[in-house]
mmCIF file of C-alpha atoms and ligand atoms in Angstrom:
data_model
loop_
_atom_site.group_PDB
_atom_site.id
_atom_site.type_symbol
_atom_site.label_atom_id
_atom_site.label_comp_id
_atom_site.label_asym_id
_atom_site.label_seq_id
_atom_site.Cartn_x
_atom_site.Cartn_y
_atom_site.Cartn_z
ATOM 1 C CA UNK A 1 112.999 69.765 68.543
ATOM 2 C CA UNK A 2 115.336 72.621 67.704
ATOM 3 C CA UNK A 3 119.010 71.938 67.166
ATOM 4 C CA UNK A 4 120.399 73.854 70.120
ATOM 5 C CA UNK A 5 123.906 74.688 71.087
ATOM 6 C CA UNK A 6 123.290 74.169 74.761
ATOM 7 C CA UNK A 7 125.908 72.536 76.958
ATOM 8 C CA UNK A 8 129.123 73.212 75.080
ATOM 9 C CA UNK A 9 131.902 75.495 76.294
ATOM 10 C CA UNK A 10 130.766 78.989 77.152
ATOM 11 C CA UNK A 11 131.354 81.758 74.637
ATOM 12 C CA UNK A 12 134.334 83.827 75.647
ATOM 13 C CA UNK A 13 132.688 87.052 74.435
ATOM 14 C CA UNK A 14 131.218 88.861 77.431
ATOM 15 C CA UNK A 15 127.753 90.156 76.583
ATOM 16 C CA UNK A 16 127.036 93.742 77.484
ATOM 17 C CA UNK A 17 125.000 94.028 80.668
ATOM 18 C CA UNK A 18 122.052 96.359 81.245
ATOM 19 C CA UNK A 19 124.038 98.919 83.283
ATOM 20 C CA UNK A 20 126.182 99.573 80.211
ATOM 21 C CA UNK A 21 123.393 99.320 77.647
ATOM 22 C CA UNK A 22 121.180 101.819 79.494
ATOM 23 C CA UNK A 23 123.791 103.700 81.557
ATOM 24 C CA UNK A 24 122.064 102.837 84.845
ATOM 25 C CA UNK A 25 123.490 101.745 88.210
ATOM 26 C CA UNK A 26 121.940 98.270 88.489
ATOM 27 C CA UNK A 27 120.964 95.813 85.713
ATOM 28 C CA UNK A 28 117.249 95.731 86.509
ATOM 29 C CA UNK A 29 114.054 96.917 84.778
ATOM 30 C CA UNK A 30 110.826 97.492 86.685
ATOM 31 C CA UNK A 31 108.766 95.436 84.230
ATOM 32 C CA UNK A 32 105.866 96.815 82.222
ATOM 33 C CA UNK A 33 102.664 95.600 83.888
ATOM 34 C CA UNK A 34 99.248 96.432 82.454
ATOM 35 C CA UNK A 35 97.285 98.633 84.895
ATOM 36 C CA UNK A 36 100.047 98.269 87.495
ATOM 37 C CA UNK A 37 103.238 100.090 86.433
ATOM 38 C CA UNK A 38 102.688 103.847 86.778
ATOM 39 C CA UNK A 39 104.820 106.885 85.875
ATOM 40 C CA UNK A 40 105.275 107.469 89.629
ATOM 41 C CA UNK A 41 106.718 103.978 90.052
ATOM 42 C CA UNK A 42 109.046 104.588 87.088
ATOM 43 C CA UNK A 43 110.318 107.792 88.709
ATOM 44 C CA UNK A 44 111.096 105.897 91.940
ATOM 45 C CA UNK A 45 112.857 103.200 89.904
ATOM 46 C CA UNK A 46 115.015 105.834 88.164
ATOM 47 C CA UNK A 47 115.806 107.522 91.482
ATOM 48 C CA UNK A 48 116.975 104.189 92.876
ATOM 49 C CA UNK A 49 119.390 103.187 90.141
ATOM 50 C CA UNK A 50 117.249 100.880 88.005
ATOM 51 C CA UNK A 51 115.180 101.423 84.855
ATOM 52 C CA UNK A 52 111.478 100.856 84.275
ATOM 53 C CA UNK A 53 108.973 100.504 81.460
ATOM 54 C CA UNK A 54 105.270 101.347 81.176
ATOM 55 C CA UNK A 55 102.812 99.558 78.881
ATOM 56 C CA UNK A 56 101.525 101.902 76.149
ATOM 57 C CA UNK A 57 98.174 100.157 76.764
ATOM 58 C CA UNK A 58 97.864 101.940 80.120
ATOM 59 C CA UNK A 59 96.956 105.105 78.209
ATOM 60 C CA UNK A 60 93.543 105.265 76.588
ATOM 61 C CA UNK A 61 93.430 108.760 75.078
ATOM 62 C CA UNK A 62 95.511 110.118 72.200
ATOM 63 C CA UNK A 63 98.418 112.231 73.415
ATOM 64 C CA UNK A 64 98.535 110.823 76.964
ATOM 65 C CA UNK A 65 101.405 108.465 76.226
ATOM 66 C CA UNK A 66 103.632 111.159 74.677
ATOM 67 C CA UNK A 67 102.733 113.567 77.477
ATOM 68 C CA UNK A 68 103.788 111.028 80.102
ATOM 69 C CA UNK A 69 107.047 110.195 78.314
ATOM 70 C CA UNK A 70 107.915 113.893 78.136
ATOM 71 C CA UNK A 71 107.000 114.397 81.773
ATOM 72 C CA UNK A 72 109.284 111.551 82.923
ATOM 73 C CA UNK A 73 112.070 112.917 80.702
ATOM 74 C CA UNK A 74 111.681 116.292 82.410
ATOM 75 C CA UNK A 75 111.908 114.580 85.788
ATOM 76 C CA UNK A 76 114.987 112.457 85.096
ATOM 77 C CA UNK A 77 117.666 112.031 82.454
ATOM 78 C CA UNK A 78 117.877 108.304 83.254
ATOM 79 C CA UNK A 79 116.775 105.676 80.740
ATOM 80 C CA UNK A 80 113.223 104.328 80.841
ATOM 81 C CA UNK A 81 111.089 102.497 78.305
ATOM 82 C CA UNK A 82 107.631 101.854 76.908
ATOM 83 C CA UNK A 83 106.076 98.470 76.195
ATOM 84 C CA UNK A 84 104.357 98.195 72.832
ATOM 85 C CA UNK A 85 102.157 95.300 71.750
ATOM 86 C CA UNK A 86 102.983 94.805 68.090
ATOM 87 C CA UNK A 87 100.307 92.345 66.992
ATOM 88 C CA UNK A 88 96.829 92.921 65.570
ATOM 89 C CA UNK A 89 95.094 92.702 68.946
ATOM 90 C CA UNK A 90 96.428 96.219 69.582
ATOM 91 C CA UNK A 91 94.071 98.504 67.703
ATOM 92 C CA UNK A 92 95.945 101.607 68.906
ATOM 93 C CA UNK A 93 99.331 100.398 67.636
ATOM 94 C CA UNK A 94 99.820 103.110 64.951
ATOM 95 C CA UNK A 95 98.947 105.942 67.310
ATOM 96 C CA UNK A 96 101.090 104.521 70.117
ATOM 97 C CA UNK A 97 104.050 104.037 67.768
ATOM 98 C CA UNK A 98 103.725 107.629 66.543
ATOM 99 C CA UNK A 99 103.705 108.997 70.087
ATOM 100 C CA UNK A 100 106.710 106.858 71.022
ATOM 101 C CA UNK A 101 108.702 108.029 67.982
ATOM 102 C CA UNK A 102 107.769 111.671 68.645
ATOM 103 C CA UNK A 103 108.710 111.659 72.321
ATOM 104 C CA UNK A 104 111.598 109.151 72.171
ATOM 105 C CA UNK A 105 112.017 107.171 75.391
ATOM 106 C CA UNK A 106 115.374 105.358 75.635
ATOM 107 C CA UNK A 107 113.910 102.006 74.597
ATOM 108 C CA UNK A 108 110.794 100.071 73.674
ATOM 109 C CA UNK A 109 109.955 96.556 74.819
ATOM 110 C CA UNK A 110 107.998 94.800 72.093
ATOM 111 C CA UNK A 111 105.626 92.007 72.959
ATOM 112 C CA UNK A 112 103.443 89.697 70.863
ATOM 113 C CA UNK A 113 103.688 89.992 67.091
ATOM 114 C CA UNK A 114 106.261 91.105 64.545
ATOM 115 C CA UNK A 115 108.444 94.070 65.670
ATOM 116 C CA UNK A 116 109.895 94.792 62.186
ATOM 117 C CA UNK A 117 108.313 98.203 61.662
ATOM 118 C CA UNK A 118 108.965 99.195 65.263
ATOM 119 C CA UNK A 119 112.667 98.313 65.045
ATOM 120 C CA UNK A 120 113.160 100.128 61.729
ATOM 121 C CA UNK A 121 111.361 103.289 62.811
ATOM 122 C CA UNK A 122 112.719 103.356 66.384
ATOM 123 C CA UNK A 123 116.316 103.035 65.209
ATOM 124 C CA UNK A 124 115.879 106.029 62.893
ATOM 125 C CA UNK A 125 115.342 108.229 65.965
ATOM 126 C CA UNK A 126 117.818 106.481 68.248
ATOM 127 C CA UNK A 127 115.387 104.416 70.340
ATOM 128 C CA UNK A 128 116.575 100.919 71.309
ATOM 129 C CA UNK A 129 114.236 97.944 70.954
ATOM 130 C CA UNK A 130 114.215 94.967 73.323
ATOM 131 C CA UNK A 131 111.996 92.093 72.201
ATOM 132 C CA UNK A 132 110.074 89.700 74.441
ATOM 133 C CA UNK A 133 110.806 86.142 73.300
ATOM 134 C CA UNK A 134 109.964 82.704 74.670
ATOM 135 C CA UNK A 135 112.020 80.467 72.400
ATOM 136 C CA UNK A 136 115.008 80.399 70.084
ATOM 137 C CA UNK A 137 113.051 80.505 66.840
ATOM 138 C CA UNK A 138 111.461 83.835 67.636
ATOM 139 C CA UNK A 139 114.675 85.119 69.250
ATOM 140 C CA UNK A 140 116.608 84.479 66.046
ATOM 141 C CA UNK A 141 113.918 86.206 64.018
ATOM 142 C CA UNK A 142 113.991 89.363 66.140
ATOM 143 C CA UNK A 143 117.798 89.338 66.218
ATOM 144 C CA UNK A 144 117.797 89.232 62.411
ATOM 145 C CA UNK A 145 115.378 92.168 62.353
ATOM 146 C CA UNK A 146 117.935 94.200 64.327
ATOM 147 C CA UNK A 147 116.664 94.020 67.929
ATOM 148 C CA UNK A 148 119.101 95.513 70.449
ATOM 149 C CA UNK A 149 118.419 92.903 73.138
ATOM 150 C CA UNK A 150 116.158 89.965 73.889
ATOM 151 C CA UNK A 151 113.924 89.685 76.912
ATOM 152 C CA UNK A 152 113.737 85.970 77.628
ATOM 153 C CA UNK A 153 110.299 85.399 79.152
ATOM 154 C CA UNK A 154 110.549 82.125 81.067
ATOM 155 C CA UNK A 155 108.106 79.688 82.655
ATOM 156 C CA UNK A 156 108.385 81.429 86.062
ATOM 157 C CA UNK A 157 107.237 84.803 84.701
ATOM 158 C CA UNK A 158 104.068 86.592 85.713
ATOM 159 C CA UNK A 159 101.637 87.621 82.946
ATOM 160 C CA UNK A 160 102.001 85.677 79.683
ATOM 161 C CA UNK A 161 104.635 83.234 80.866
ATOM 162 C CA UNK A 162 107.039 81.292 78.682
ATOM 163 C CA UNK A 163 107.803 77.596 78.392
ATOM 164 C CA UNK A 164 111.423 77.127 79.510
ATOM 165 C CA UNK A 165 112.692 77.471 83.108
ATOM 166 C CA UNK A 166 114.897 80.564 83.697
ATOM 167 C CA UNK A 167 118.371 78.986 83.559
ATOM 168 C CA UNK A 168 117.505 76.873 80.540
ATOM 169 C CA UNK A 169 116.132 79.805 78.548
ATOM 170 C CA UNK A 170 119.158 81.986 79.367
ATOM 171 C CA UNK A 171 121.485 79.186 78.250
ATOM 172 C CA UNK A 172 119.571 78.563 75.029
ATOM 173 C CA UNK A 173 119.470 82.239 74.084
ATOM 174 C CA UNK A 174 122.976 83.281 75.133
ATOM 175 C CA UNK A 175 124.588 80.275 73.482
ATOM 176 C CA UNK A 176 122.770 80.794 70.196
ATOM 177 C CA UNK A 177 122.262 84.559 69.832
ATOM 178 C CA UNK A 178 124.730 87.425 69.672
ATOM 179 C CA UNK A 179 122.687 90.175 71.339
ATOM 180 C CA UNK A 180 122.253 90.606 75.125
ATOM 181 C CA UNK A 181 119.607 88.519 76.887
ATOM 182 C CA UNK A 182 117.588 89.996 79.730
ATOM 183 C CA UNK A 183 115.773 87.544 82.025
ATOM 184 C CA UNK A 184 112.043 87.988 82.684
ATOM 185 C CA UNK A 185 110.520 85.791 85.344
ATOM 186 C CA UNK A 186 111.168 84.496 88.817
ATOM 187 C CA UNK A 187 113.572 87.124 90.184
ATOM 188 C CA UNK A 188 112.794 88.131 93.771
ATOM 189 C CA UNK A 189 116.231 88.661 95.323
ATOM 190 C CA UNK A 190 119.789 89.780 94.673
ATOM 191 C CA UNK A 191 120.806 86.106 94.836
ATOM 192 C CA UNK A 192 118.455 85.272 91.934
ATOM 193 C CA UNK A 193 119.791 88.207 89.922
ATOM 194 C CA UNK A 194 123.442 87.267 90.517
ATOM 195 C CA UNK A 195 122.811 83.647 89.659
ATOM 196 C CA UNK A 196 121.196 84.474 86.318
ATOM 197 C CA UNK A 197 123.923 86.969 85.492
ATOM 198 C CA UNK A 198 126.586 84.401 86.321
ATOM 199 C CA UNK A 199 125.249 82.223 83.495
ATOM 200 C CA UNK A 200 125.166 85.097 81.022
ATOM 201 C CA UNK A 201 121.992 87.153 81.568
ATOM 202 C CA UNK A 202 122.474 90.862 80.885
ATOM 203 C CA UNK A 203 120.047 91.747 83.683
ATOM 204 C CA UNK A 204 116.460 91.153 84.706
ATOM 205 C CA UNK A 205 113.024 92.579 84.075
ATOM 206 C CA UNK A 206 111.123 92.152 87.344
ATOM 207 C CA UNK A 207 107.363 92.417 87.799
ATOM 208 C CA UNK A 208 105.392 90.480 90.418
ATOM 209 C CA UNK A 209 107.320 91.516 93.555
ATOM 210 C CA UNK A 210 106.792 95.192 92.704
ATOM 211 C CA UNK A 211 102.986 94.833 92.653
ATOM 212 C CA UNK A 212 103.156 94.410 96.431
ATOM 213 C CA UNK A 213 104.779 97.819 96.887
ATOM 214 C CA UNK A 214 103.200 100.652 98.845
ATOM 215 C CA UNK A 215 103.248 102.804 95.705
ATOM 216 C CA UNK A 216 101.634 100.345 93.292
ATOM 217 C CA UNK A 217 98.133 101.514 92.318
ATOM 218 C CA UNK A 218 96.291 98.205 92.748
ATOM 219 C CA UNK A 219 93.699 97.597 95.454
ATOM 220 C CA UNK A 220 94.598 96.716 99.038
ATOM 221 C CA UNK A 221 92.854 93.353 98.515
ATOM 222 C CA UNK A 222 95.131 92.503 95.570
ATOM 223 C CA UNK A 223 98.242 93.430 97.574
ATOM 224 C CA UNK A 224 97.050 91.397 100.566
ATOM 225 C CA UNK A 225 96.412 88.436 98.284
ATOM 226 C CA UNK A 226 100.032 88.661 97.094
ATOM 227 C CA UNK A 227 101.136 88.258 100.708
ATOM 228 C CA UNK A 228 98.584 85.560 101.600
ATOM 229 C CA UNK A 229 98.832 83.220 98.604
ATOM 230 C CA UNK A 230 101.899 81.209 97.513
ATOM 231 C CA UNK A 231 103.334 79.736 94.316
ATOM 232 C CA UNK A 232 101.037 76.711 94.422
ATOM 233 C CA UNK A 233 98.080 79.080 94.095
ATOM 234 C CA UNK A 234 99.192 80.421 90.697
ATOM 235 C CA UNK A 235 97.255 78.981 87.761
ATOM 236 C CA UNK A 236 97.096 79.701 84.048
ATOM 237 C CA UNK A 237 93.874 81.101 82.648
ATOM 238 C CA UNK A 238 92.746 81.762 79.101
ATOM 239 C CA UNK A 239 89.860 83.901 80.311
ATOM 240 C CA UNK A 240 91.766 87.209 80.171
ATOM 241 C CA UNK A 241 93.204 87.494 76.690
ATOM 242 C CA UNK A 242 92.843 84.116 75.049
ATOM 243 C CA UNK A 243 96.550 83.435 75.739
ATOM 244 C CA UNK A 244 97.665 81.760 78.960
ATOM 245 C CA UNK A 245 98.025 84.300 81.761
ATOM 246 C CA UNK A 246 99.163 83.625 85.339
ATOM 247 C CA UNK A 247 96.597 84.490 88.010
ATOM 248 C CA UNK A 248 95.956 83.751 91.671
ATOM 249 C CA UNK A 249 93.544 80.858 92.021
ATOM 250 C CA UNK A 250 90.965 82.733 94.046
ATOM 251 C CA UNK A 251 87.443 81.450 94.703
ATOM 252 C CA UNK A 252 86.312 83.627 91.768
ATOM 253 C CA UNK A 253 88.802 81.976 89.395
ATOM 254 C CA UNK A 254 87.831 78.533 90.705
ATOM 255 C CA UNK A 255 84.185 79.364 90.142
ATOM 256 C CA UNK A 256 84.454 80.519 86.555
ATOM 257 C CA UNK A 257 87.208 78.105 85.509
ATOM 258 C CA UNK A 258 90.341 78.833 83.498
ATOM 259 C CA UNK A 259 89.340 77.645 80.028
ATOM 260 C CA UNK A 260 87.510 79.976 77.631
ATOM 261 C CA UNK A 261 83.869 79.049 77.147
ATOM 262 C CA UNK A 262 82.679 78.149 73.665
ATOM 263 C CA UNK A 263 81.005 81.545 73.354
ATOM 264 C CA UNK A 264 84.125 83.444 74.451
ATOM 265 C CA UNK A 265 86.261 81.497 71.984
ATOM 266 C CA UNK A 266 83.844 82.190 69.193
ATOM 267 C CA UNK A 267 83.545 85.893 69.900
ATOM 268 C CA UNK A 268 87.244 86.470 70.588
ATOM 269 C CA UNK A 269 88.395 84.733 67.443
ATOM 270 C CA UNK A 270 85.957 86.300 65.046
ATOM 271 C CA UNK A 271 86.177 90.043 64.546
ATOM 272 C CA UNK A 272 82.985 90.157 62.491
ATOM 273 C CA UNK A 273 81.073 88.180 65.094
ATOM 274 C CA UNK A 274 82.463 90.376 67.854
ATOM 275 C CA UNK A 275 81.161 93.483 66.095
ATOM 276 C CA UNK A 276 77.787 92.095 65.056
ATOM 277 C CA UNK A 277 77.195 90.413 68.409
ATOM 278 C CA UNK A 278 77.586 93.830 69.994
ATOM 279 C CA UNK A 279 74.947 95.374 67.797
ATOM 280 C CA UNK A 280 72.465 92.504 68.108
ATOM 281 C CA UNK A 281 72.533 91.695 71.773
ATOM 282 C CA UNK A 282 70.407 94.017 73.892
ATOM 283 C CA UNK A 283 72.022 96.262 76.482
ATOM 284 C CA UNK A 284 71.029 93.998 79.350
ATOM 285 C CA UNK A 285 72.210 90.913 77.554
ATOM 286 C CA UNK A 286 75.422 92.635 76.575
ATOM 287 C CA UNK A 287 76.089 93.702 80.140
ATOM 288 C CA UNK A 288 75.576 90.144 81.264
ATOM 289 C CA UNK A 289 77.976 88.871 78.615
ATOM 290 C CA UNK A 290 80.516 91.527 79.451
ATOM 291 C CA UNK A 291 80.354 90.781 83.144
ATOM 292 C CA UNK A 292 80.856 87.107 82.508
ATOM 293 C CA UNK A 293 83.494 87.337 79.836
ATOM 294 C CA UNK A 294 85.107 90.686 79.286
ATOM 295 C CA UNK A 295 84.983 92.647 82.498
ATOM 296 C CA UNK A 296 87.427 90.189 83.948
ATOM 297 C CA UNK A 297 90.353 92.608 84.042
ATOM 298 C CA UNK A 298 93.329 92.566 86.360
ATOM 299 C CA UNK A 299 91.063 94.308 88.851
ATOM 300 C CA UNK A 300 88.942 91.184 89.333
ATOM 301 C CA UNK A 301 91.520 88.652 88.232
ATOM 302 C CA UNK A 302 94.662 89.076 90.322
ATOM 303 C CA UNK A 303 97.530 88.561 87.918
ATOM 304 C CA UNK A 304 100.836 87.443 89.475
ATOM 305 C CA UNK A 305 103.653 85.010 88.812
ATOM 306 C CA UNK A 306 105.125 82.321 91.051
ATOM 307 C CA UNK A 307 107.492 84.969 92.481
ATOM 308 C CA UNK A 308 104.534 85.573 94.792
ATOM 309 C CA UNK A 309 106.084 82.868 96.994
ATOM 310 C CA UNK A 310 108.660 85.357 98.294
ATOM 311 C CA UNK A 311 106.262 88.208 99.029
ATOM 312 C CA UNK A 312 105.683 88.389 102.784
ATOM 313 C CA UNK A 313 104.930 92.046 103.333
ATOM 314 C CA UNK A 314 103.839 95.176 101.468
ATOM 315 C CA UNK A 315 106.929 97.386 101.359
ATOM 316 C CA UNK A 316 108.020 100.711 99.887
ATOM 317 C CA UNK A 317 109.164 100.287 96.282
ATOM 318 C CA UNK A 318 112.665 101.603 97.075
ATOM 319 C CA UNK A 319 113.094 98.847 99.688
ATOM 320 C CA UNK A 320 112.155 96.083 97.242
ATOM 321 C CA UNK A 321 114.500 97.571 94.626
ATOM 322 C CA UNK A 322 117.320 97.533 97.194
ATOM 323 C CA UNK A 323 116.690 93.878 98.076
ATOM 324 C CA UNK A 324 117.073 92.942 94.425
ATOM 325 C CA UNK A 325 119.964 95.222 93.487
ATOM 326 C CA UNK A 326 122.206 94.996 96.563
ATOM 327 C CA UNK A 327 120.557 92.376 98.801
ATOM 328 C CA UNK A 328 119.878 92.431 102.543
ATOM 329 C CA UNK A 329 123.256 93.593 103.798
HETATM 330 C C1 LIG B 401 100.217 92.033 86.594
HETATM 331 C C2 LIG B 401 101.138 91.850 85.432
HETATM 332 C C3 LIG B 401 100.888 92.551 84.265
HETATM 333 C C4 LIG B 401 101.756 92.419 83.164
HETATM 334 N N1 LIG B 401 101.522 93.167 82.050
HETATM 335 C C5 LIG B 401 102.390 93.112 81.013
HETATM 336 C C6 LIG B 401 102.217 93.958 79.883
HETATM 337 O O1 LIG B 401 101.295 94.761 79.805
HETATM 338 N N2 LIG B 401 103.120 93.832 78.866
HETATM 339 C C7 LIG B 401 104.176 92.967 78.921
HETATM 340 O O2 LIG B 401 104.960 92.900 77.977
HETATM 341 N N3 LIG B 401 104.380 92.169 79.990
HETATM 342 C C8 LIG B 401 103.520 92.239 81.029
HETATM 343 N N4 LIG B 401 103.742 91.471 82.148
HETATM 344 C C9 LIG B 401 104.977 90.666 82.220
HETATM 345 C C10 LIG B 401 106.124 91.478 82.874
HETATM 346 O O3 LIG B 401 106.516 92.524 82.028
HETATM 347 C C11 LIG B 401 107.359 90.587 83.199
HETATM 348 O O4 LIG B 401 107.776 89.906 82.041
HETATM 349 C C12 LIG B 401 107.085 89.587 84.303
HETATM 350 O O5 LIG B 401 106.374 90.199 85.351
HETATM 351 C C13 LIG B 401 108.372 89.015 84.850
HETATM 352 O O6 LIG B 401 108.120 87.950 85.739
HETATM 353 P P1 LIG B 401 107.970 88.155 87.333
HETATM 354 O O7 LIG B 401 106.565 88.619 87.521
HETATM 355 O O8 LIG B 401 108.222 86.799 87.895
HETATM 356 O O9 LIG B 401 108.964 89.165 87.789
HETATM 357 C C14 LIG B 401 102.873 91.551 83.243
HETATM 358 C C15 LIG B 401 103.101 90.835 84.431
HETATM 359 C C16 LIG B 401 102.253 90.978 85.509
HETATM 360 C C17 LIG B 401 102.565 90.220 86.776
#
């Protein structure tokens, strides 16, 4: 158990909030969501007073990421970011980092892995780095590396969720770190946002509720599922990336289960095996394996967090942003 400063008197130093850090109207980021967050959604976010970040992984060809960053910069002078996966699972890391440094968005959100190189290089060209963290140990490490802010990913978050409930994680991080702490997970209303900011959060990165927007690119079935299912239908699966990911417990998920099969574990963990298996297995066999194990993307698995509970209708993105930033007044 870590030795936490947790329930003592609050620090008198007021942390900077996201409006000040990014020079935006409201302290909210439209969260990076693989295959969901698009440049069009980012533009709407910027037009409506919040920021937004796109996963670098959404771009498959060299040059596309830089082109998109430049295009959004042409569209708006407001701050937006890119999400970069900094561990070895990201084979395009070097190329993505180069494109980010060349085209310079306002900030990068790092997830998974060590952000040392990213922080050093980004700071040289004036890009801020916010690091996804789930606990104090990793938060301290990224703070020491020079991160500009922490994104505290809590147990209510969609995607790769954390371990601590929102309030607890904010308390742990704000009481023990000096840099601003942005909440990720569980925010669906202005009330949620205000509550987290009242205990010291610098703002919130919000994902799930924006998937159910008119402008999000996912299928109508996915959006309808977000309306139809509730928080009790969210389960954790290891079938997508090997790490626990929140998904809707559809009949498909129930059928295939949430634990990786022995074969998936073996192939995922062993790079050599992954490569040689590909060359040995015949095309038909490979297709079968892929269908069972690797074609399970967010298009067949519906990824969402427990914030799904408060989704009752598919609405225009600007309307959802308003509900979170100013509330239903
Ligand atoms: C469909 C989906 C895809 C996500 N993809 C990513 C991603 O590519 N990179 C990342 O850092 N976080 C990803 N996340 C996590 C979000 O950035 C954010 O932390 C989370 O959505 C916040 O919790 P909320 O969904 O309760 O708002 C994803 C979340 C969802 C729901």
